[in-house]
Coordinates of C-alpha atoms in Angstrom, one line a residue:
Chain A
M27 CA -85.0 86.9 -9.0
S28 CA -83.1 88.0 -11.7
P29 CA -83.0 92.7 -12.4
P30 CA -84.5 93.1 -15.9
S31 CA -81.0 93.9 -18.4
P32 CA -80.4 96.9 -19.3
V33 CA -80.6 95.0 -23.0
A34 CA -83.5 92.8 -22.7
Q35 CA -85.1 94.5 -25.6
R36 CA -82.6 92.3 -28.0
Q37 CA -83.1 89.1 -29.3
P38 CA -80.3 87.1 -27.6
V39 CA -77.7 86.1 -29.6
L40 CA -77.2 82.5 -26.4
A41 CA -79.7 80.6 -25.1
A42 CA -79.4 77.7 -22.7
R43 CA -83.5 76.4 -21.9
G44 CA -84.1 74.1 -18.8
I45 CA -80.4 72.5 -19.3
H46 CA -79.3 68.7 -17.5
Q47 CA -76.8 67.1 -17.4
R48 CA -76.2 63.8 -16.2
F49 CA -73.3 61.7 -15.8
G50 CA -74.0 58.4 -14.6
G51 CA -75.6 58.9 -10.7
V52 CA -74.3 63.0 -11.1
H53 CA -76.8 65.3 -11.9
A54 CA -74.5 67.9 -12.5
L55 CA -76.5 70.3 -14.2
R56 CA -80.4 71.0 -13.1
G57 CA -82.3 73.2 -15.2
I58 CA -80.0 76.0 -16.4
D59 CA -81.5 78.6 -17.6
L60 CA -79.3 81.1 -19.4
E61 CA -79.4 84.1 -21.9
L62 CA -76.5 85.8 -23.1
F63 CA -77.1 89.9 -25.6
P64 CA -75.3 90.7 -28.0
G65 CA -72.8 93.3 -26.5
E66 CA -72.1 91.7 -23.0
V67 CA -69.7 90.0 -21.1
L68 CA -71.5 86.9 -19.0
A69 CA -69.7 86.2 -15.6
L70 CA -69.9 82.3 -14.5
V71 CA -68.9 82.1 -11.1
G72 CA -68.6 79.2 -8.7
D73 CA -66.7 76.4 -6.6
N74 CA -65.4 73.7 -8.0
G75 CA -67.5 71.3 -8.9
A76 CA -70.8 73.9 -9.3
G77 CA -71.3 73.1 -13.0
K78 CA -69.5 76.1 -14.3
S79 CA -67.2 74.5 -16.7
T80 CA -69.9 71.3 -17.5
L81 CA -72.3 73.9 -19.4
L82 CA -69.4 75.3 -21.3
K83 CA -69.0 72.4 -22.9
I84 CA -72.0 71.9 -23.8
L85 CA -72.3 75.9 -25.1
S86 CA -68.7 75.1 -27.0
G87 CA -71.1 71.7 -28.4
N88 CA -67.4 69.4 -26.3
N89 CA -70.7 67.6 -24.0
R90 CA -74.2 67.1 -25.2
P91 CA -76.9 67.7 -22.3
T92 CA -79.3 65.3 -21.1
S93 CA -82.4 67.1 -22.1
G94 CA -82.2 71.1 -22.1
E95 CA -81.5 73.1 -25.7
V96 CA -79.0 75.1 -26.4
L97 CA -80.7 78.0 -29.2
V98 CA -78.2 80.8 -31.1
E99 CA -80.3 83.7 -32.5
G100 CA -84.4 81.7 -31.3
R101 CA -82.9 78.1 -33.9
A102 CA -82.4 75.3 -31.3
H103 CA -79.1 73.5 -32.0
E104 CA -77.3 70.3 -31.1
F105 CA -74.3 70.7 -31.3
K106 CA -72.7 67.3 -32.1
N107 CA -68.8 68.6 -32.1
P108 CA -66.8 72.4 -31.6
A109 CA -66.7 72.5 -35.1
E110 CA -70.3 72.6 -35.6
A111 CA -70.1 75.6 -32.7
S112 CA -68.1 77.7 -34.2
A113 CA -69.7 77.4 -37.2
A114 CA -73.1 78.5 -35.7
G115 CA -71.0 81.6 -35.1
I116 CA -69.9 80.6 -31.0
A117 CA -65.9 80.9 -30.6
T118 CA -64.0 78.6 -27.1
V119 CA -61.2 79.8 -25.9
Y120 CA -59.5 77.0 -23.7
Q121 CA -58.0 77.1 -20.5
D122 CA -54.8 75.6 -21.7
L123 CA -55.3 77.2 -25.2
A124 CA -55.6 75.0 -28.0
L125 CA -52.3 76.1 -29.2
A126 CA -50.3 73.8 -31.2
L127 CA -47.0 75.8 -29.5
D128 CA -45.0 74.0 -32.1
L129 CA -46.2 76.4 -34.5
D130 CA -46.2 79.9 -35.5
V131 CA -48.7 82.4 -35.2
V132 CA -49.8 82.5 -38.1
E133 CA -50.1 78.7 -38.7
N134 CA -52.3 78.8 -35.1
M135 CA -54.4 82.0 -36.0
F136 CA -54.6 79.2 -39.3
L137 CA -55.5 76.3 -37.7
G138 CA -57.0 74.0 -39.9
R139 CA -57.7 76.3 -41.9
E140 CA -55.4 77.7 -43.7
V141 CA -55.2 79.2 -47.2
S142 CA -53.9 77.4 -50.0
V143 CA -51.9 79.2 -53.5
R144 CA -53.8 79.8 -55.9
G145 CA -53.2 77.5 -59.1
A146 CA -50.6 74.3 -59.1
G147 CA -50.0 75.0 -55.9
R148 CA -53.4 74.1 -54.5
L149 CA -53.1 70.2 -55.5
T150 CA -50.3 69.6 -52.4
G151 CA -51.4 72.2 -50.3
H152 CA -49.1 74.6 -50.4
L153 CA -49.5 77.6 -48.2
D154 CA -50.1 81.7 -49.1
R155 CA -47.8 82.4 -46.3
A156 CA -48.0 85.7 -47.4
L157 CA -51.8 86.3 -47.3
M158 CA -51.9 84.8 -43.7
A159 CA -49.3 86.7 -42.9
K160 CA -51.0 89.7 -43.8
R161 CA -54.9 88.6 -42.1
T162 CA -53.3 87.5 -39.3
R163 CA -51.9 91.8 -38.5
E164 CA -54.8 92.8 -39.3
A165 CA -56.6 89.9 -37.0
L166 CA -53.8 91.2 -33.9
D167 CA -54.7 95.0 -34.9
R168 CA -58.3 94.8 -35.3
V169 CA -58.1 94.1 -31.3
H170 CA -55.3 96.1 -30.6
I171 CA -52.8 93.0 -29.9
R172 CA -49.0 93.3 -30.3
I173 CA -46.6 90.4 -30.6
P174 CA -43.8 91.7 -32.4
D175 CA -43.0 88.2 -34.1
I176 CA -45.8 86.8 -35.2
E177 CA -43.1 84.2 -37.4
A178 CA -42.3 82.9 -33.6
R179 CA -43.0 79.7 -32.7
C180 CA -45.9 80.1 -30.2
V181 CA -43.4 78.7 -27.0
D182 CA -41.3 81.3 -27.1
L183 CA -44.3 84.4 -26.3
S184 CA -45.3 84.9 -23.3
G185 CA -48.7 83.2 -21.4
G186 CA -50.2 86.8 -21.9
Q187 CA -49.8 87.0 -25.3
R188 CA -50.2 82.9 -26.3
Q189 CA -53.5 83.7 -25.0
A190 CA -53.4 87.4 -26.7
V191 CA -53.2 85.1 -29.9
A192 CA -56.3 82.5 -28.8
I193 CA -58.1 84.9 -27.8
A194 CA -57.7 86.9 -31.4
R195 CA -58.4 83.3 -32.9
A196 CA -61.2 82.7 -31.7
V197 CA -62.9 86.3 -32.5
T198 CA -62.1 86.1 -36.0
W199 CA -63.3 82.5 -36.8
C200 CA -66.3 83.9 -34.7
D201 CA -69.2 86.4 -35.4
K202 CA -71.3 86.3 -32.4
V203 CA -70.8 84.4 -29.1
L204 CA -67.2 84.0 -27.8
L205 CA -66.7 81.4 -24.8
L206 CA -63.7 82.2 -22.2
D207 CA -63.0 79.8 -19.9
E208 CA -60.5 80.6 -17.3
P209 CA -58.7 82.9 -19.4
T210 CA -56.2 84.9 -16.5
A211 CA -55.6 81.2 -15.0
A212 CA -51.4 80.5 -14.8
L213 CA -50.9 83.9 -16.0
G214 CA -49.0 85.7 -13.7
V215 CA -50.0 89.5 -12.3
E216 CA -49.6 91.5 -15.3
Q217 CA -50.5 89.2 -18.1
Q218 CA -53.4 89.0 -16.4
Q219 CA -54.5 92.4 -17.2
E220 CA -53.7 92.6 -20.2
V221 CA -56.0 89.4 -21.1
L222 CA -58.3 91.4 -18.9
N223 CA -57.7 94.8 -21.0
L224 CA -58.2 92.6 -23.9
I225 CA -61.6 91.2 -22.6
T226 CA -63.1 94.8 -22.5
S227 CA -61.7 96.1 -25.9
I228 CA -63.2 93.2 -27.8
R229 CA -66.3 94.0 -26.1
E230 CA -66.3 97.8 -27.4
R231 CA -65.2 96.7 -30.8
L232 CA -66.9 94.5 -32.6
D233 CA -70.8 93.0 -31.3
L234 CA -69.8 90.1 -29.7
A235 CA -71.1 88.1 -26.9
I236 CA -68.7 87.6 -24.5
V237 CA -69.2 84.0 -21.3
L238 CA -66.1 84.6 -19.5
V239 CA -66.0 81.7 -16.2
S240 CA -63.4 82.7 -13.6
H241 CA -62.9 81.8 -9.9
Q242 CA -61.4 85.4 -9.8
L243 CA -64.0 87.4 -9.2
S244 CA -62.1 91.0 -9.1
H245 CA -61.5 89.8 -13.1
V246 CA -64.8 89.4 -13.1
L247 CA -66.3 92.1 -11.5
E248 CA -63.8 94.3 -13.2
V249 CA -64.7 93.5 -17.1
A250 CA -68.2 92.0 -16.6
D251 CA -71.4 93.4 -17.3
R252 CA -73.7 90.6 -15.6
I253 CA -72.9 87.8 -13.4
A254 CA -74.6 84.2 -13.5
V255 CA -73.3 82.2 -9.5
L256 CA -73.7 78.7 -10.2
R257 CA -74.4 76.7 -7.2
Q258 CA -75.3 72.7 -6.9
G259 CA -76.4 72.7 -10.5
R260 CA -77.9 75.7 -10.5
I261 CA -78.1 79.6 -11.0
V262 CA -79.2 80.6 -7.7
R263 CA -78.4 83.6 -8.3
V264 CA -77.9 87.1 -11.7
F265 CA -75.9 89.9 -10.8
D266 CA -75.5 92.9 -12.8
R267 CA -72.6 94.4 -12.6
D268 CA -73.6 97.1 -10.4
E269 CA -75.0 95.4 -7.5
A270 CA -72.6 93.2 -7.5
T271 CA -69.8 93.3 -4.6
S272 CA -67.1 90.2 -3.6
S273 CA -68.6 89.7 -0.7
S274 CA -71.9 89.7 -2.0
L275 CA -70.9 86.9 -4.6
V276 CA -68.8 85.1 -2.1
A277 CA -72.2 84.5 -0.2
A278 CA -73.6 83.8 -3.3
I279 CA -71.6 80.6 -4.5
T280 CA -71.1 79.7 -0.6
G281 CA -75.0 79.3 -0.5
L282 CA -74.3 80.6 3.9
T283 CA -75.9 83.4 4.0
E284 CA -74.4 87.3 3.9
G285 CA -75.5 88.7 8.3
D286 CA -77.9 90.9 7.1
E287 CA -77.0 92.7 4.1
E288 CA -78.9 90.4 1.6
Chain B
M24 CA -51.4 83.4 -9.0
N25 CA -54.5 84.0 -7.6
L26 CA -54.8 87.2 -4.8
K27 CA -57.3 85.4 -3.2
G28 CA -55.5 83.0 -2.4
Q29 CA -58.7 80.1 -4.1
P30 CA -57.4 76.8 -5.1
I31 CA -56.5 77.5 -9.4
K32 CA -59.2 75.0 -11.0
T33 CA -56.3 71.9 -12.2
S34 CA -57.7 69.8 -14.9
E35 CA -54.9 68.1 -17.4
A36 CA -55.5 71.2 -19.7
V37 CA -53.3 73.3 -17.0
S38 CA -50.8 70.8 -16.3
N39 CA -50.2 70.5 -19.7
V40 CA -49.7 74.4 -20.2
S41 CA -46.7 74.8 -17.3
N42 CA -44.6 71.2 -17.9
T43 CA -44.3 72.3 -22.0
P44 CA -42.6 75.5 -21.7
G45 CA -38.7 74.2 -20.6
R46 CA -39.4 71.9 -23.2
V47 CA -40.1 73.2 -25.8
R48 CA -38.9 76.3 -25.6
A49 CA -35.2 74.4 -25.4
A50 CA -36.2 72.5 -28.6
T51 CA -36.4 75.8 -30.8
I52 CA -32.4 76.5 -30.1
A53 CA -31.5 73.4 -30.2
D54 CA -33.3 73.4 -33.8
R55 CA -30.7 75.5 -35.1
V56 CA -28.2 74.2 -33.6
G57 CA -29.1 70.7 -34.4
P58 CA -28.4 70.1 -38.3
F59 CA -24.8 71.9 -37.5
W60 CA -23.6 70.0 -35.3
T61 CA -24.7 66.6 -36.7
L62 CA -23.1 67.8 -39.7
G63 CA -19.7 68.4 -38.0
V64 CA -19.9 64.8 -36.2
L65 CA -20.6 63.0 -39.9
V66 CA -17.5 65.3 -40.4
L67 CA -16.0 64.2 -37.7
I68 CA -17.0 60.0 -38.3
I69 CA -16.1 60.5 -42.9
A70 CA -12.5 62.0 -41.5
I71 CA -11.7 58.9 -38.9
F72 CA -12.6 56.1 -41.5
G73 CA -10.9 58.2 -43.6
V74 CA -7.8 58.2 -41.3
V75 CA -8.0 54.9 -40.1
T76 CA -8.9 53.0 -43.7
P77 CA -7.6 55.0 -46.7
N78 CA -9.9 53.3 -48.6
F79 CA -12.6 54.3 -47.1
L80 CA -12.6 57.5 -48.9
S81 CA -12.2 54.9 -52.7
Q82 CA -15.4 55.0 -55.5
G83 CA -16.8 51.4 -53.6
A84 CA -17.0 52.8 -50.9
W85 CA -18.7 56.1 -52.0
I86 CA -21.3 54.0 -53.6
A87 CA -21.4 50.8 -50.6
T88 CA -22.8 53.8 -48.5
T89 CA -25.3 55.6 -50.7
V90 CA -26.3 53.1 -52.1
A91 CA -26.2 51.9 -48.0
T92 CA -27.9 55.8 -47.0
T93 CA -31.0 55.1 -49.5
Q94 CA -32.4 52.5 -47.6
I95 CA -32.3 53.9 -44.3
L96 CA -33.2 57.2 -45.3
I97 CA -36.7 56.3 -47.4
L98 CA -37.7 54.7 -44.0
A99 CA -36.5 57.3 -42.8
L100 CA -39.0 60.3 -44.3
G101 CA -41.2 58.6 -43.1
Q102 CA -40.8 57.6 -39.9
T103 CA -39.8 61.4 -40.1
F104 CA -43.4 62.3 -40.0
V105 CA -44.3 59.9 -38.1
I106 CA -41.9 60.5 -35.7
A107 CA -42.9 64.9 -36.0
T108 CA -46.9 63.5 -34.6
G109 CA -45.7 62.0 -31.8
G110 CA -46.1 58.5 -33.0
I111 CA -43.6 55.7 -33.8
D112 CA -42.9 53.5 -36.1
L113 CA -41.3 49.8 -35.7
S114 CA -42.7 48.3 -38.7
V115 CA -40.9 49.4 -41.6
G116 CA -38.2 47.3 -41.4
A117 CA -40.1 44.2 -41.6
V118 CA -42.0 45.7 -43.8
L119 CA -40.0 46.7 -46.4
G120 CA -39.5 42.5 -46.3
M121 CA -42.2 42.0 -47.1
S122 CA -43.5 44.7 -50.4
G123 CA -40.5 42.9 -51.3
M124 CA -41.8 39.3 -51.4
V125 CA -44.7 41.0 -52.4
G126 CA -43.4 42.1 -54.6
G127 CA -41.0 39.2 -55.6
L128 CA -44.1 36.9 -56.1
T129 CA -45.7 38.8 -57.8
M130 CA -43.1 39.5 -60.3
A131 CA -42.2 35.5 -60.7
T132 CA -45.6 35.0 -61.1
L133 CA -45.8 37.1 -64.1
M134 CA -42.8 36.4 -65.6
A135 CA -43.7 32.1 -65.2
A136 CA -46.8 34.0 -67.4
G137 CA -44.5 35.1 -70.3
L138 CA -45.4 38.5 -69.6
P139 CA -42.1 40.3 -70.8
S140 CA -39.3 41.6 -68.3
G141 CA -40.4 46.0 -68.4
A142 CA -44.5 44.7 -67.4
T143 CA -43.9 42.8 -65.0
I144 CA -40.5 44.8 -63.4
A145 CA -43.5 47.6 -63.0
I146 CA -46.5 46.0 -61.8
G147 CA -43.9 43.8 -59.2
F148 CA -42.9 47.7 -57.9
A149 CA -46.7 48.6 -58.1
A150 CA -47.8 45.3 -56.0
G151 CA -44.5 45.7 -53.5
I152 CA -45.7 49.7 -52.6
A153 CA -49.0 49.0 -52.3
A154 CA -48.1 46.4 -50.1
G155 CA -46.4 49.0 -47.8
T156 CA -49.3 50.6 -47.9
A157 CA -51.2 49.0 -46.7
A158 CA -49.3 47.4 -43.6
G159 CA -49.4 51.8 -43.0
V160 CA -53.0 51.9 -43.7
I161 CA -53.6 49.0 -40.8
N162 CA -50.8 51.2 -38.4
G163 CA -53.3 54.1 -39.0
L164 CA -56.5 51.6 -38.6
V165 CA -55.8 50.6 -35.5
I166 CA -53.8 53.4 -33.6
T167 CA -56.7 55.4 -33.7
K168 CA -60.3 53.4 -34.5
M169 CA -59.1 51.1 -31.6
K170 CA -57.0 53.9 -29.5
V171 CA -53.8 51.6 -29.4
T172 CA -50.8 52.8 -29.1
P173 CA -48.4 53.6 -32.0
L174 CA -45.3 52.1 -30.3
I175 CA -48.2 48.3 -29.8
T176 CA -49.1 48.6 -33.2
T177 CA -46.5 48.8 -35.2
L178 CA -44.8 46.3 -33.3
G179 CA -47.6 44.0 -33.6
M180 CA -47.5 45.2 -36.8
L181 CA -43.3 44.0 -36.9
G182 CA -44.7 40.4 -35.7
I183 CA -47.2 40.2 -38.3
A184 CA -45.3 41.9 -41.5
T185 CA -42.4 39.5 -40.5
G186 CA -44.3 35.8 -41.2
V187 CA -46.3 36.7 -43.8
G188 CA -43.0 37.4 -45.6
Y189 CA -41.9 34.0 -44.6
L190 CA -45.1 32.2 -45.7
I191 CA -44.8 34.6 -48.8
G192 CA -41.7 32.6 -50.4
G193 CA -42.3 29.4 -47.9
G194 CA -39.4 30.9 -45.5
Q195 CA -37.4 31.5 -48.6
Q196 CA -35.7 33.9 -51.3
I197 CA -37.8 35.1 -54.1
A198 CA -34.9 34.7 -56.9
T199 CA -36.9 33.7 -61.0
I200 CA -37.5 37.6 -61.5
P201 CA -36.7 39.3 -64.5
S202 CA -33.2 39.8 -64.5
D203 CA -33.0 43.2 -65.9
I204 CA -34.6 44.7 -61.9
T205 CA -30.8 45.2 -61.5
T206 CA -30.5 47.7 -64.2
I207 CA -32.4 50.3 -61.6
G208 CA -30.4 47.7 -58.6
F209 CA -27.4 49.0 -60.2
T210 CA -27.8 51.6 -62.9
N211 CA -24.5 54.3 -61.7
L212 CA -25.5 58.2 -63.8
F213 CA -22.0 59.4 -64.4
G214 CA -20.3 56.4 -62.4
W215 CA -21.2 58.4 -58.9
I216 CA -24.7 58.6 -58.5
P217 CA -26.7 55.0 -58.0
L218 CA -30.4 55.5 -59.7
P219 CA -31.3 54.1 -56.2
V220 CA -29.8 57.2 -54.6
L221 CA -31.5 59.7 -57.3
V222 CA -34.6 57.8 -55.9
A223 CA -34.0 59.2 -52.3
A224 CA -32.9 62.3 -53.1
V225 CA -35.6 63.2 -54.9
L226 CA -38.1 61.7 -52.4
A227 CA -36.0 63.9 -49.3
V228 CA -37.2 67.5 -51.1
I229 CA -40.3 66.1 -51.7
A230 CA -40.9 65.2 -48.3
W231 CA -39.0 68.3 -47.2
Y232 CA -41.2 70.2 -49.5
Y233 CA -44.7 68.6 -47.9
L234 CA -43.3 69.4 -43.9
T235 CA -41.7 72.8 -44.6
K236 CA -44.5 74.2 -47.4
T237 CA -48.3 72.6 -47.3
R238 CA -51.4 72.7 -44.8
F239 CA -50.2 68.5 -45.2
G240 CA -46.7 68.9 -42.8
R241 CA -48.3 71.7 -40.6
R242 CA -50.2 69.8 -39.7
A243 CA -48.3 66.7 -39.1
L244 CA -46.5 68.6 -36.5
A245 CA -49.6 70.2 -34.8
I246 CA -51.1 67.4 -34.3
G247 CA -47.5 66.1 -32.3
S248 CA -47.1 70.1 -30.6
S249 CA -50.8 69.0 -28.9
A250 CA -53.4 66.4 -31.0
E251 CA -56.3 67.9 -29.2
S252 CA -55.5 71.7 -30.0
A253 CA -55.4 70.4 -33.7
K254 CA -58.8 68.5 -32.9
R255 CA -60.6 71.5 -31.5
A256 CA -59.5 74.0 -34.2
G257 CA -61.4 71.5 -36.6
I258 CA -58.6 69.0 -37.6
N259 CA -59.5 64.9 -38.7
T260 CA -56.8 64.4 -36.9
D261 CA -57.3 60.5 -37.6
A262 CA -57.3 60.7 -41.5
H263 CA -54.7 62.4 -41.2
L264 CA -53.1 60.1 -39.8
I265 CA -54.1 56.7 -41.4
R266 CA -52.6 59.0 -44.2
I267 CA -49.4 59.7 -42.0
Y268 CA -48.5 56.3 -42.0
A269 CA -49.9 55.0 -45.2
L270 CA -46.8 56.8 -46.2
A271 CA -44.9 55.4 -43.5
G272 CA -45.6 52.2 -45.0
G273 CA -45.5 53.2 -49.0
L274 CA -41.7 54.4 -48.6
A275 CA -41.4 50.7 -47.4
G276 CA -42.8 48.9 -49.6
V277 CA -40.8 51.9 -51.9
A278 CA -37.0 50.5 -50.1
G279 CA -38.1 47.3 -50.1
M280 CA -38.4 47.3 -54.1
L281 CA -35.4 48.8 -54.7
L282 CA -34.0 46.4 -52.3
V283 CA -35.0 43.7 -54.4
A284 CA -33.6 45.7 -58.0
R285 CA -30.2 45.3 -55.6
L286 CA -29.9 41.8 -54.5
S287 CA -31.7 40.6 -57.9
A288 CA -33.7 38.4 -55.3
A289 CA -36.2 39.5 -52.4
S290 CA -35.6 38.4 -48.5
P291 CA -38.1 37.8 -45.9
T292 CA -35.2 39.3 -43.9
A293 CA -34.1 41.9 -46.0
G294 CA -35.1 45.2 -43.7
D295 CA -34.4 43.2 -39.9
G296 CA -33.1 45.5 -38.2
S297 CA -34.2 48.9 -40.1
E298 CA -36.5 50.3 -38.0
L299 CA -33.7 51.0 -36.0
H300 CA -31.8 52.4 -38.1
S301 CA -34.6 54.9 -39.1
I302 CA -35.2 56.2 -36.0
A303 CA -31.8 56.5 -34.9
A304 CA -31.5 58.5 -38.3
V305 CA -35.2 61.0 -37.4
V306 CA -33.6 61.6 -33.6
I307 CA -30.1 62.3 -34.7
G308 CA -31.1 65.1 -36.9
G309 CA -33.2 66.6 -34.2
T310 CA -37.2 65.4 -34.3
S311 CA -38.0 64.8 -31.5
L312 CA -39.8 61.9 -30.2
F313 CA -42.8 64.0 -28.2
G314 CA -43.9 65.6 -31.6
G315 CA -44.0 69.0 -33.1
R316 CA -40.9 69.3 -34.6
A317 CA -39.5 67.6 -37.7
S318 CA -36.0 68.0 -39.9
I319 CA -35.5 66.3 -43.4
A320 CA -32.7 67.8 -44.1
G321 CA -31.5 66.4 -40.1
T322 CA -32.9 62.8 -40.9
V323 CA -30.8 63.1 -44.1
I324 CA -27.6 63.4 -42.8
G325 CA -28.5 61.3 -39.6
A326 CA -28.7 58.3 -42.6
V327 CA -25.8 59.5 -44.0
I328 CA -24.7 59.0 -40.4
I329 CA -25.7 55.6 -39.8
A330 CA -24.8 54.6 -43.4
V331 CA -21.5 56.0 -42.6
L332 CA -21.1 53.5 -39.8
Q333 CA -22.2 50.6 -41.0
T334 CA -19.8 50.6 -44.2
G335 CA -16.9 51.9 -43.1
L336 CA -16.7 49.5 -40.2
V337 CA -17.2 47.1 -42.6
V338 CA -14.0 48.5 -44.8
A339 CA -11.9 49.0 -41.6
A340 CA -12.8 45.4 -41.7
V341 CA -14.7 45.5 -37.9
D342 CA -16.6 42.4 -37.5
P343 CA -19.6 43.3 -39.0
F344 CA -21.9 42.6 -35.5
W345 CA -20.4 45.6 -34.1
Q346 CA -22.4 47.2 -36.4
Y347 CA -25.5 46.5 -34.2
V348 CA -23.6 48.2 -31.2
A349 CA -22.4 51.2 -32.7
I350 CA -25.5 51.8 -34.2
G351 CA -27.0 51.0 -30.5
V352 CA -25.2 53.3 -29.0
V353 CA -25.9 55.8 -31.5
L354 CA -29.6 56.4 -31.0
I355 CA -28.9 56.3 -27.2
V356 CA -26.0 59.0 -27.4
A357 CA -28.6 61.3 -29.6
V358 CA -31.7 61.0 -27.4
W359 CA -29.0 61.4 -24.2
A360 CA -27.8 64.8 -25.3
D361 CA -31.0 66.0 -27.0
Q362 CA -32.4 65.5 -23.4
Q363 CA -28.7 67.2 -21.6
R364 CA -29.7 70.2 -24.0
S365 CA -32.9 70.7 -23.9
K366 CA -32.8 70.6 -19.6
L367 CA -29.4 73.0 -19.5
L368 CA -31.6 75.6 -21.7
A369 CA -35.0 74.7 -20.1
R370 CA -32.3 75.9 -16.5
K371 CA -31.0 78.4 -18.1
R372 CA -34.8 80.2 -19.2

């Protein structure tokens, strides 16, 4: 059903094969097959309860599937936790950003990966602030994010800036796949556009594959190369960017026929 | 927010984001003004006591106040780290008393066995501090592994440690300890600095260093800011919390042994009510009860305020039972003031 991808000749960096997920009596995912290629943005769309978040939780190592497997560069992985997914090169930016808002930008960039000074300071875990600040600036510059004061606490940043910090952190520590869970939800219109520009910028500059989960079809149409539609735990259709329209997506999402267009 | 009018997915995560900024943003500003206004309050209280009872500015009152500060401060240093993670430790007072009793029993036993007093005291201190640390580790394990809230866990430990303290001495004090121990309790450097005060000051500097400059402190604040974020960032939050409760228990052990040195006896009731003092000191100092932001300098000022109130009321010949009332009122006012400030600033935004 899905048309040949422009990058079909390359090995998928991330693949899901026959993923099923049951929660008690609920069959949330019913056989998901998905391939993701380096340098592409794949959007996952679907109604509430279609299985987008469940699928993302499996790919990010938060949940383990009832059956099926996740392959990274052709090798099967069973992630027990997000740290294992991260070690395999998959980073996730969660809806709630996963920042420690009371800490500053530098501390958040290095949260859980703090760098100690050399010598005696190692014994106490004395932080090398200068080095971490320098690397934070480099990381932000790499994806053209402007944060005026990286010593500012994240709580004092705008929602868009916080999302940018979360994304910058993710791309700093992963080298293969970036999973974005509703990155534009809870943001103002202007800030939503900033985040979309950032996604495009990352796609152009870094050789990452991006999975974007979003409700906002206009955003999906703007930045995605391919759009996978989930309905009732199945991928019902994968659109290429050129063939997808807002109305064809809505038709696929809801399962209602769309007049004569199909 | 959504141009297509579709409902935005409402997970708890989203509501977290929209709820926190006001509080925490205000807190950021409160952080900058916090230590200054508490310092002002402290100066004001000292001035009032100085005017009402000139004796309050004497060397005797100074020594009494600083020694009282010692006990409150050492407990409050551990409490600062605990509250920084968003937790609370109600057991530190009882653990202080229990640790003193363990140290006291150890010293009494060793002295009876004829061990020299220096070694007896050293081993007694080690035993007391170890007992406090053990109680803290148990708190940490129950909180992280059994998922009982810090409030209930440490309330339970308050009961357990109180009971163990009484059981060790059969409800009595232990006074059969080397008299040399008063050297630790009563040495005043240059006549003005009691040795326990020096110990507390050194511990405060170390606590400040660890909170502000090291991975240990930053991770404590990260857990208090968002335990979920810390976990997702790969931090072993359980292990970190256990360490922090162990630290609070160990410091309660230190405070307990210093008190034994001061009183030349271990008393099971030595720490009664001091959990209240330690929490009040921390909150007055501007550390957020919600976690995520903490100040050791603020805690030091808070501890001094509580100690000044205690000794000031005594010197002013006010019925000592009013101390409890005064400190309870101060705690409530401090929390209320913090909430008002946060609300005000949240509205401005």
